mmCIF file of C-alpha atoms in Angstrom:
data_model
loop_
_atom_site.group_PDB
_atom_site.id
_atom_site.type_symbol
_atom_site.label_atom_id
_atom_site.label_comp_id
_atom_site.label_asym_id
_atom_site.label_seq_id
_atom_site.Cartn_x
_atom_site.Cartn_y
_atom_site.Cartn_z
ATOM 1 C CA MET A 1 2.901 -24.251 -1.801
ATOM 2 C CA GLY A 2 2.104 -20.594 -2.039
ATOM 3 C CA HIS A 3 4.453 -17.896 -1.395
ATOM 4 C CA TYR A 4 2.683 -16.820 1.838
ATOM 5 C CA ILE A 5 4.261 -17.722 5.168
ATOM 6 C CA ALA A 6 2.782 -16.774 8.664
ATOM 7 C CA ASN A 7 4.798 -15.462 11.588
ATOM 8 C CA LEU A 8 2.662 -17.204 14.208
ATOM 9 C CA ARG A 9 5.040 -16.302 17.004
ATOM 10 C CA ASP A 10 4.734 -12.672 16.266
ATOM 11 C CA ILE A 11 0.793 -13.035 15.969
ATOM 12 C CA GLN A 12 0.836 -14.620 19.529
ATOM 13 C CA PHE A 13 2.949 -12.036 20.848
ATOM 14 C CA CYS A 14 0.633 -9.169 19.562
ATOM 15 C CA LEU A 15 -2.386 -11.049 20.882
ATOM 16 C CA PHE A 16 -1.442 -12.145 24.208
ATOM 17 C CA ASP A 17 1.678 -10.238 25.383
ATOM 18 C CA LEU A 18 1.220 -6.705 23.568
ATOM 19 C CA LEU A 19 -2.597 -6.526 23.649
ATOM 20 C CA GLY A 20 -3.636 -8.857 26.442
ATOM 21 C CA ARG A 21 -6.466 -10.671 24.669
ATOM 22 C CA GLU A 22 -6.150 -13.606 26.910
ATOM 23 C CA GLU A 23 -8.371 -11.589 29.340
ATOM 24 C CA ILE A 24 -11.251 -11.760 27.170
ATOM 25 C CA LEU A 25 -11.035 -15.550 26.576
ATOM 26 C CA GLY A 26 -13.649 -17.573 28.537
ATOM 27 C CA LYS A 27 -16.091 -14.801 28.520
ATOM 28 C CA GLY A 28 -19.192 -13.969 26.510
ATOM 29 C CA ILE A 29 -18.801 -14.921 22.938
ATOM 30 C CA PHE A 30 -15.286 -16.438 23.621
ATOM 31 C CA ALA A 31 -16.738 -18.614 26.651
ATOM 32 C CA ASP A 32 -15.690 -21.888 25.244
ATOM 33 C CA ILE A 33 -12.073 -20.698 24.224
ATOM 34 C CA ASP A 34 -9.067 -20.565 26.305
ATOM 35 C CA LYS A 35 -5.420 -19.698 25.412
ATOM 36 C CA ASP A 36 -4.499 -23.144 24.372
ATOM 37 C CA THR A 37 -7.616 -23.540 22.169
ATOM 38 C CA ALA A 38 -6.765 -20.094 20.614
ATOM 39 C CA ASN A 39 -3.451 -21.332 19.663
ATOM 40 C CA GLY A 40 -4.590 -24.356 18.225
ATOM 41 C CA MET A 41 -6.650 -22.344 16.159
ATOM 42 C CA LEU A 42 -4.139 -20.180 14.981
ATOM 43 C CA ASP A 43 -1.896 -23.273 14.219
ATOM 44 C CA GLU A 44 -4.587 -24.772 11.790
ATOM 45 C CA MET A 45 -4.937 -21.430 10.226
ATOM 46 C CA LYS A 46 -1.311 -21.187 9.369
ATOM 47 C CA ARG A 47 -1.197 -24.729 8.108
ATOM 48 C CA LEU A 48 -4.218 -24.023 5.860
ATOM 49 C CA SER A 49 -2.643 -20.792 4.557
ATOM 50 C CA GLU A 50 0.918 -22.288 3.821
ATOM 51 C CA ASN A 51 -0.328 -25.330 2.217
ATOM 52 C CA GLU A 52 -0.923 -26.394 -1.307
ATOM 53 C CA ILE A 53 -4.886 -25.545 -1.056
ATOM 54 C CA ALA A 54 -4.326 -22.252 -0.050
ATOM 55 C CA ALA A 55 -5.928 -19.339 -2.014
ATOM 56 C CA SER A 56 -3.526 -18.039 -4.556
ATOM 57 C CA PHE A 57 -4.274 -14.877 -7.019
ATOM 58 C CA VAL A 58 -1.009 -15.134 -8.982
ATOM 59 C CA GLU A 59 -2.601 -16.160 -12.141
ATOM 60 C CA ALA A 60 -5.447 -14.230 -11.635
ATOM 61 C CA ASP A 61 -3.401 -11.041 -11.237
ATOM 62 C CA ARG A 62 -1.480 -11.943 -14.312
ATOM 63 C CA LEU A 63 -4.658 -12.447 -16.366
ATOM 64 C CA GLY A 64 -6.429 -9.405 -15.186
ATOM 65 C CA VAL A 65 -10.223 -8.321 -16.084
ATOM 66 C CA ASP A 66 -11.518 -8.839 -19.565
ATOM 67 C CA PHE A 67 -13.557 -5.498 -19.841
ATOM 68 C CA ASP A 68 -15.861 -4.655 -22.982
ATOM 69 C CA PRO A 69 -16.147 -0.944 -22.903
ATOM 70 C CA LYS A 70 -19.043 -1.152 -25.586
ATOM 71 C CA THR A 71 -21.429 -3.115 -22.979
ATOM 72 C CA GLY A 72 -19.735 -2.063 -19.855
ATOM 73 C CA GLU A 73 -19.488 -5.774 -18.867
ATOM 74 C CA GLY A 74 -16.339 -7.246 -17.084
ATOM 75 C CA LYS A 75 -15.008 -10.664 -16.902
ATOM 76 C CA LEU A 76 -12.775 -11.739 -14.132
ATOM 77 C CA PRO A 77 -10.770 -15.186 -14.025
ATOM 78 C CA GLU A 78 -12.873 -17.913 -12.457
ATOM 79 C CA ILE A 79 -10.307 -18.396 -9.470
ATOM 80 C CA HIS A 80 -10.935 -14.871 -8.080
ATOM 81 C CA ILE A 81 -13.139 -14.955 -4.899
ATOM 82 C CA TYR A 82 -15.253 -11.917 -3.616
ATOM 83 C CA VAL A 83 -17.158 -11.841 -0.224
ATOM 84 C CA SER A 84 -20.106 -9.279 0.461
ATOM 85 C CA ALA A 85 -21.062 -10.355 3.786
ATOM 86 C CA SER A 86 -20.023 -7.071 5.676
ATOM 87 C CA PHE A 87 -22.311 -5.027 3.054
ATOM 88 C CA ALA A 88 -25.289 -7.185 3.508
ATOM 89 C CA HIS A 89 -24.721 -6.862 7.364
ATOM 90 C CA VAL A 90 -24.846 -2.692 6.857
ATOM 91 C CA ALA A 91 -28.160 -3.287 4.574
ATOM 92 C CA TYR A 92 -29.597 -5.436 7.139
ATOM 93 C CA SER A 93 -28.709 -3.393 10.358
ATOM 94 C CA LEU A 94 -29.605 -0.028 8.957
ATOM 95 C CA GLY A 95 -32.173 -0.906 6.433
ATOM 96 C CA THR A 96 -36.031 -0.840 6.632
ATOM 97 C CA ASP A 97 -37.935 -4.125 7.210
ATOM 98 C CA GLU A 98 -38.429 -4.240 3.437
ATOM 99 C CA GLN A 99 -34.732 -3.347 2.768
ATOM 100 C CA LYS A 100 -33.876 -6.123 5.009
ATOM 101 C CA LYS A 101 -34.912 -8.681 2.163
ATOM 102 C CA ILE A 102 -32.130 -7.270 -0.193
ATOM 103 C CA ALA A 103 -29.573 -8.067 2.643
ATOM 104 C CA LYS A 104 -30.983 -11.802 2.750
ATOM 105 C CA LEU A 105 -30.903 -12.047 -1.084
ATOM 106 C CA MET A 106 -27.274 -10.613 -0.933
ATOM 107 C CA LEU A 107 -26.208 -13.514 0.898
ATOM 108 C CA ASP A 108 -28.502 -16.286 -0.357
ATOM 109 C CA LYS A 109 -27.586 -15.309 -3.990
ATOM 110 C CA GLY A 110 -23.971 -14.394 -3.577
ATOM 111 C CA TRP A 111 -24.319 -10.815 -4.967
ATOM 112 C CA THR A 112 -21.400 -8.765 -4.589
ATOM 113 C CA ALA A 113 -21.103 -5.199 -3.402
ATOM 114 C CA THR A 114 -19.304 -1.944 -3.758
ATOM 115 C CA MET A 115 -18.962 1.233 -1.806
ATOM 116 C CA VAL A 116 -19.450 4.091 -4.254
ATOM 117 C CA LEU A 117 -17.965 7.690 -2.911
ATOM 118 C CA THR A 118 -15.248 9.206 -5.221
ATOM 119 C CA GLU A 119 -15.950 11.531 -7.885
ATOM 120 C CA PRO A 120 -13.950 13.151 -10.434
ATOM 121 C CA ASP A 121 -12.470 16.295 -8.750
ATOM 122 C CA ALA A 122 -13.826 15.085 -5.426
ATOM 123 C CA GLY A 123 -11.649 12.457 -4.298
ATOM 124 C CA SER A 124 -10.840 13.047 -0.483
ATOM 125 C CA ASP A 125 -13.106 15.934 -0.531
ATOM 126 C CA VAL A 126 -16.401 13.590 -0.500
ATOM 127 C CA GLY A 127 -18.514 16.619 0.417
ATOM 128 C CA ALA A 128 -17.849 18.296 -2.842
ATOM 129 C CA GLY A 129 -19.661 15.493 -4.898
ATOM 130 C CA ARG A 130 -21.907 16.084 -7.326
ATOM 131 C CA SER A 131 -23.978 13.005 -7.979
ATOM 132 C CA LYS A 132 -27.770 14.027 -7.436
ATOM 133 C CA ALA A 133 -30.828 12.012 -6.483
ATOM 134 C CA VAL A 134 -34.386 12.875 -7.414
ATOM 135 C CA LYS A 135 -37.158 11.314 -5.437
ATOM 136 C CA GLN A 136 -40.048 9.297 -7.595
ATOM 137 C CA ALA A 137 -43.597 9.078 -7.015
ATOM 138 C CA ASP A 138 -43.180 5.295 -6.073
ATOM 139 C CA GLY A 139 -40.973 6.128 -3.393
ATOM 140 C CA SER A 140 -37.706 5.226 -5.402
ATOM 141 C CA TRP A 141 -34.955 7.630 -6.295
ATOM 142 C CA HIS A 142 -33.253 8.492 -9.842
ATOM 143 C CA ILE A 143 -29.531 8.808 -9.497
ATOM 144 C CA THR A 144 -27.336 10.712 -11.753
ATOM 145 C CA GLY A 145 -23.365 11.350 -11.930
ATOM 146 C CA THR A 146 -20.056 9.848 -12.169
ATOM 147 C CA LYS A 147 -18.044 8.078 -9.559
ATOM 148 C CA ARG A 148 -14.370 6.694 -9.805
ATOM 149 C CA PHE A 149 -12.169 4.265 -8.377
ATOM 150 C CA ILE A 150 -14.932 2.008 -7.482
ATOM 151 C CA THR A 151 -13.387 -1.218 -6.276
ATOM 152 C CA SER A 152 -15.373 -4.227 -8.076
ATOM 153 C CA GLY A 153 -17.557 -1.759 -9.799
ATOM 154 C CA GLU A 154 -17.997 -4.074 -12.662
ATOM 155 C CA ASN A 155 -17.701 -7.962 -12.002
ATOM 156 C CA ASP A 156 -19.336 -11.477 -12.960
ATOM 157 C CA LEU A 157 -18.607 -12.785 -9.598
ATOM 158 C CA GLY A 158 -22.332 -12.838 -8.800
ATOM 159 C CA GLU A 159 -25.425 -12.684 -10.833
ATOM 160 C CA ASN A 160 -26.024 -9.032 -9.410
ATOM 161 C CA ILE A 161 -24.014 -6.116 -7.888
ATOM 162 C CA MET A 162 -25.326 -3.906 -5.034
ATOM 163 C CA HIS A 163 -23.783 -0.646 -5.110
ATOM 164 C CA PHE A 164 -23.819 1.566 -2.011
ATOM 165 C CA VAL A 165 -24.011 4.867 -3.589
ATOM 166 C CA LEU A 166 -23.528 8.513 -1.904
ATOM 167 C CA ALA A 167 -25.584 10.981 -3.736
ATOM 168 C CA ARG A 168 -27.162 14.426 -2.810
ATOM 169 C CA PRO A 169 -30.684 14.548 -2.793
ATOM 170 C CA GLU A 170 -32.417 17.448 -4.861
ATOM 171 C CA GLY A 171 -32.223 20.312 -2.687
ATOM 172 C CA GLY A 172 -29.858 19.039 -0.183
ATOM 173 C CA ALA A 173 -27.603 20.962 1.832
ATOM 174 C CA VAL A 174 -23.858 21.369 0.631
ATOM 175 C CA GLY A 175 -21.228 19.443 2.164
ATOM 176 C CA THR A 176 -20.992 16.044 3.719
ATOM 177 C CA LYS A 177 -24.152 16.545 5.596
ATOM 178 C CA GLY A 178 -26.283 16.688 2.498
ATOM 179 C CA LEU A 179 -25.422 13.382 1.432
ATOM 180 C CA SER A 180 -27.510 10.108 1.600
ATOM 181 C CA LEU A 181 -26.836 6.593 0.897
ATOM 182 C CA PHE A 182 -28.759 4.486 -1.771
ATOM 183 C CA LEU A 183 -28.940 1.086 -2.570
ATOM 184 C CA VAL A 184 -28.444 0.877 -6.410
ATOM 185 C CA PRO A 185 -28.517 -2.775 -7.964
ATOM 186 C CA LYS A 186 -26.984 -3.480 -11.284
ATOM 187 C CA TYR A 187 -30.027 -5.343 -12.450
ATOM 188 C CA HIS A 188 -33.433 -4.747 -11.026
ATOM 189 C CA PHE A 189 -34.977 -7.817 -9.296
ATOM 190 C CA ASN A 190 -37.940 -9.218 -7.349
ATOM 191 C CA TRP A 191 -37.500 -8.164 -3.934
ATOM 192 C CA ASP A 192 -39.215 -11.709 -2.598
ATOM 193 C CA THR A 193 -37.427 -14.106 -4.780
ATOM 194 C CA GLY A 194 -34.417 -12.405 -6.062
ATOM 195 C CA GLU A 195 -35.302 -13.205 -9.712
ATOM 196 C CA LEU A 196 -33.370 -10.754 -11.931
ATOM 197 C CA GLY A 197 -35.124 -8.236 -14.266
ATOM 198 C CA ALA A 198 -34.058 -5.708 -16.622
ATOM 199 C CA ARG A 199 -30.734 -3.695 -16.432
ATOM 200 C CA ASN A 200 -30.550 -0.955 -14.064
ATOM 201 C CA GLY A 201 -28.864 2.328 -15.421
ATOM 202 C CA VAL A 202 -25.469 1.963 -13.728
ATOM 203 C CA TYR A 203 -22.746 1.087 -16.010
ATOM 204 C CA ALA A 204 -19.187 0.787 -15.803
ATOM 205 C CA THR A 205 -17.321 3.152 -18.558
ATOM 206 C CA ARG A 206 -13.858 2.022 -18.155
ATOM 207 C CA LEU A 207 -11.400 0.404 -15.814
ATOM 208 C CA GLU A 208 -8.748 2.106 -13.666
ATOM 209 C CA HIS A 209 -5.179 1.265 -14.448
ATOM 210 C CA LYS A 210 -3.163 0.241 -11.335
ATOM 211 C CA MET A 211 0.168 -0.989 -10.367
ATOM 212 C CA GLY A 212 -0.727 -4.691 -9.272
ATOM 213 C CA LEU A 213 -4.051 -5.978 -8.128
ATOM 214 C CA ASN A 214 -5.072 -6.218 -11.746
ATOM 215 C CA VAL A 215 -7.734 -8.724 -10.864
ATOM 216 C CA SER A 216 -9.717 -6.379 -8.999
ATOM 217 C CA ALA A 217 -12.170 -4.556 -11.622
ATOM 218 C CA THR A 218 -11.667 -1.015 -10.350
ATOM 219 C CA ALA A 219 -14.045 0.948 -12.486
ATOM 220 C CA GLU A 220 -15.551 4.266 -13.381
ATOM 221 C CA LEU A 221 -19.320 4.291 -12.961
ATOM 222 C CA ASN A 222 -21.765 6.465 -14.931
ATOM 223 C CA MET A 223 -25.369 6.671 -13.471
ATOM 224 C CA GLY A 224 -28.588 7.699 -15.332
ATOM 225 C CA GLU A 225 -27.079 8.445 -18.678
ATOM 226 C CA LYS A 226 -28.276 5.365 -20.846
ATOM 227 C CA GLU A 227 -31.591 4.696 -18.907
ATOM 228 C CA PRO A 228 -32.818 5.618 -15.262
ATOM 229 C CA CYS A 229 -30.550 4.780 -12.560
ATOM 230 C CA VAL A 230 -32.804 3.534 -9.606
ATOM 231 C CA GLY A 231 -31.822 3.612 -6.071
ATOM 232 C CA TYR A 232 -33.630 3.334 -2.769
ATOM 233 C CA LEU A 233 -32.724 5.350 0.271
ATOM 234 C CA LEU A 234 -31.015 3.198 2.905
ATOM 235 C CA GLY A 235 -33.361 3.098 5.809
ATOM 236 C CA GLU A 236 -35.418 6.000 4.463
ATOM 237 C CA VAL A 237 -33.040 8.446 6.445
ATOM 238 C CA HIS A 238 -30.740 11.055 5.200
ATOM 239 C CA ASP A 239 -27.704 10.038 6.986
ATOM 240 C CA GLY A 240 -25.283 9.003 4.250
ATOM 241 C CA ILE A 241 -21.744 9.842 5.745
ATOM 242 C CA ARG A 242 -22.402 7.896 9.002
ATOM 243 C CA GLN A 243 -24.027 5.061 7.006
ATOM 244 C CA MET A 244 -21.229 4.877 4.758
ATOM 245 C CA PHE A 245 -18.551 4.639 7.523
ATOM 246 C CA LYS A 246 -20.283 1.354 8.706
ATOM 247 C CA ILE A 247 -19.046 0.020 5.369
ATOM 248 C CA ILE A 248 -15.678 1.916 5.659
ATOM 249 C CA GLU A 249 -15.016 0.413 9.187
ATOM 250 C CA TYR A 250 -14.976 -3.128 7.541
ATOM 251 C CA ALA A 251 -13.197 -2.092 4.159
ATOM 252 C CA ARG A 252 -10.265 -0.279 5.820
ATOM 253 C CA MET A 253 -9.511 -3.020 8.350
ATOM 254 C CA MET A 254 -9.405 -5.503 5.481
ATOM 255 C CA VAL A 255 -7.020 -3.311 3.701
ATOM 256 C CA GLY A 256 -4.976 -2.804 6.692
ATOM 257 C CA THR A 257 -4.929 -6.606 6.956
ATOM 258 C CA LYS A 258 -3.894 -7.112 3.560
ATOM 259 C CA ALA A 259 -1.149 -4.701 3.929
ATOM 260 C CA ILE A 260 0.518 -5.863 6.930
ATOM 261 C CA SER A 261 0.312 -9.560 5.829
ATOM 262 C CA THR A 262 1.874 -8.423 2.562
ATOM 263 C CA LEU A 263 4.771 -6.692 4.494
ATOM 264 C CA SER A 264 5.025 -9.585 6.832
ATOM 265 C CA THR A 265 5.256 -12.276 4.102
ATOM 266 C CA GLY A 266 7.897 -10.297 2.075
ATOM 267 C CA TYR A 267 10.069 -10.114 4.921
ATOM 268 C CA LEU A 268 9.819 -13.869 5.911
ATOM 269 C CA ASN A 269 10.356 -14.945 2.458
ATOM 270 C CA ALA A 270 13.462 -12.416 2.382
ATOM 271 C CA LEU A 271 14.679 -13.972 5.617
ATOM 272 C CA SER A 272 14.344 -17.401 4.314
ATOM 273 C CA TYR A 273 16.407 -16.816 0.987
ATOM 274 C CA ALA A 274 18.992 -14.788 3.279
ATOM 275 C CA LYS A 275 19.377 -18.127 5.134
ATOM 276 C CA SER A 276 19.944 -20.289 2.160
ATOM 277 C CA ARG A 277 21.682 -18.168 -0.507
ATOM 278 C CA VAL A 278 25.352 -18.546 -0.301
ATOM 279 C CA GLN A 279 27.354 -15.593 -1.759
ATOM 280 C CA GLY A 280 31.140 -14.402 -0.553
ATOM 281 C CA PRO A 281 32.889 -15.046 2.367
ATOM 282 C CA ASP A 282 32.478 -13.507 5.938
ATOM 283 C CA LEU A 283 33.371 -9.791 5.858
ATOM 284 C CA THR A 284 36.099 -10.504 8.650
ATOM 285 C CA LYS A 285 37.637 -13.025 6.544
ATOM 286 C CA GLN A 286 37.180 -11.199 3.074
ATOM 287 C CA LEU A 287 41.231 -11.159 2.579
ATOM 288 C CA ASP A 288 41.659 -14.687 3.000
ATOM 289 C CA LYS A 289 40.982 -16.024 -0.541
ATOM 290 C CA ALA A 290 40.672 -19.714 0.824
ATOM 291 C CA SER A 291 37.969 -18.744 3.417
ATOM 292 C CA PRO A 292 34.902 -20.332 3.095
ATOM 293 C CA ARG A 293 31.760 -19.048 1.454
ATOM 294 C CA VAL A 294 28.860 -17.911 3.645
ATOM 295 C CA THR A 295 25.029 -17.459 3.348
ATOM 296 C CA ILE A 296 24.193 -13.816 2.720
ATOM 297 C CA ILE A 297 22.613 -13.425 6.136
ATOM 298 C CA HIS A 298 26.054 -13.270 7.467
ATOM 299 C CA HIS A 299 26.701 -9.779 5.628
ATOM 300 C CA PRO A 300 26.093 -6.766 7.823
ATOM 301 C CA ASP A 301 24.248 -4.833 4.990
ATOM 302 C CA VAL A 302 21.901 -7.819 4.276
ATOM 303 C CA ARG A 303 21.126 -7.957 8.151
ATOM 304 C CA ARG A 304 20.500 -4.290 8.082
ATOM 305 C CA SER A 305 18.073 -4.553 5.426
ATOM 306 C CA LEU A 306 16.225 -7.385 6.961
ATOM 307 C CA LEU A 307 15.944 -5.548 10.362
ATOM 308 C CA THR A 308 14.331 -2.658 8.524
ATOM 309 C CA GLN A 309 11.703 -4.772 6.909
ATOM 310 C CA LYS A 310 11.143 -6.351 10.352
ATOM 311 C CA ALA A 311 10.791 -2.876 12.046
ATOM 312 C CA TYR A 312 8.112 -1.847 9.486
#
C-alpha cells in the first residue's frame, strides 16, 4: 500500500455541492456521463490511487538524479514517469504546419519537454532576460544565454528533450513584449521520421539543490557555448509571453493539484494515526491514575492541530 489517501467525500462535495458541476453532466463532451457515472469513476480512481500498484516515487526521491557535470548528461531512476502531452498540444495548436510534425513526434516518440524562462538575476522579472536569438539564412535561429531552475532540464526519460525557450530576437524591444518563444531540441532530428542526429548546443551545466523532489532534474542550462544552439520560432510569430502562458496554464494547475493532494493526504494520514495511537488518559480524568488510556484524538491540542490542517 502507498501512503496516499483520497478524501472522496470532500472531492464530491467540492464538485457537486460547492461548484455545481452536476449541471454540465449530460451535455457536450459529458453527454454520456451522469452523476452516478461520475461518482463511479471517482470510486475507481480512489481505488487505483490507494492500492499496491499506485505510483510511488519514494525510492526515486531517495536516489535522486545521477548527473555528470562533464558531459551535462543526467540519468534518472527507472521508476520515474514524465508526460509531455500538454507541451505537444501547445506546439501543435500554435505551431506552423511544418512545426505540427514536431508535436506529433513528441507524442509518438515520448520526447519530454521543458519550459525555459528564468535567468540569473531575472527570476520573477522575466522581461529582464538577456538570452538572445539571431536569425539564420535557413530560417532557424541561434540562441545564446543561460537559464536557471529548469524543471527536467536534463533527463533520460525520452530519447530527446524539446525545450520551449524564451529569448529576445536581435534588435527586439526591451521588456516582455520583446520576447519570442523558440522550440529548441536537445538533439537535432529528422522532421519526418524523428530519427536523431547530432547534439544541439543546449547543455545542463549543473543541477539545482532542493529540499525534496530530488528525482526532478531541475537544471541550469547554457545555450550556444559549446556549439550553436539552434531553435525554431514557434508559429513564426513574435508572441513569446502569450505563447508561454499556454504552457504555464497547464504547469501551474499541475503544481496546484500536487500541492493540495499533498496537504490532503498529510491530513488524512495524521487523522488515521490520531485515531489509533493510544497515549495518556482523557484530559478530564488525568488525575485518576486508574483511568483508561485513550487515543490521542481525544486530546484537545491534537484536535486543534488536526482542525488547522483540515482548514488549510
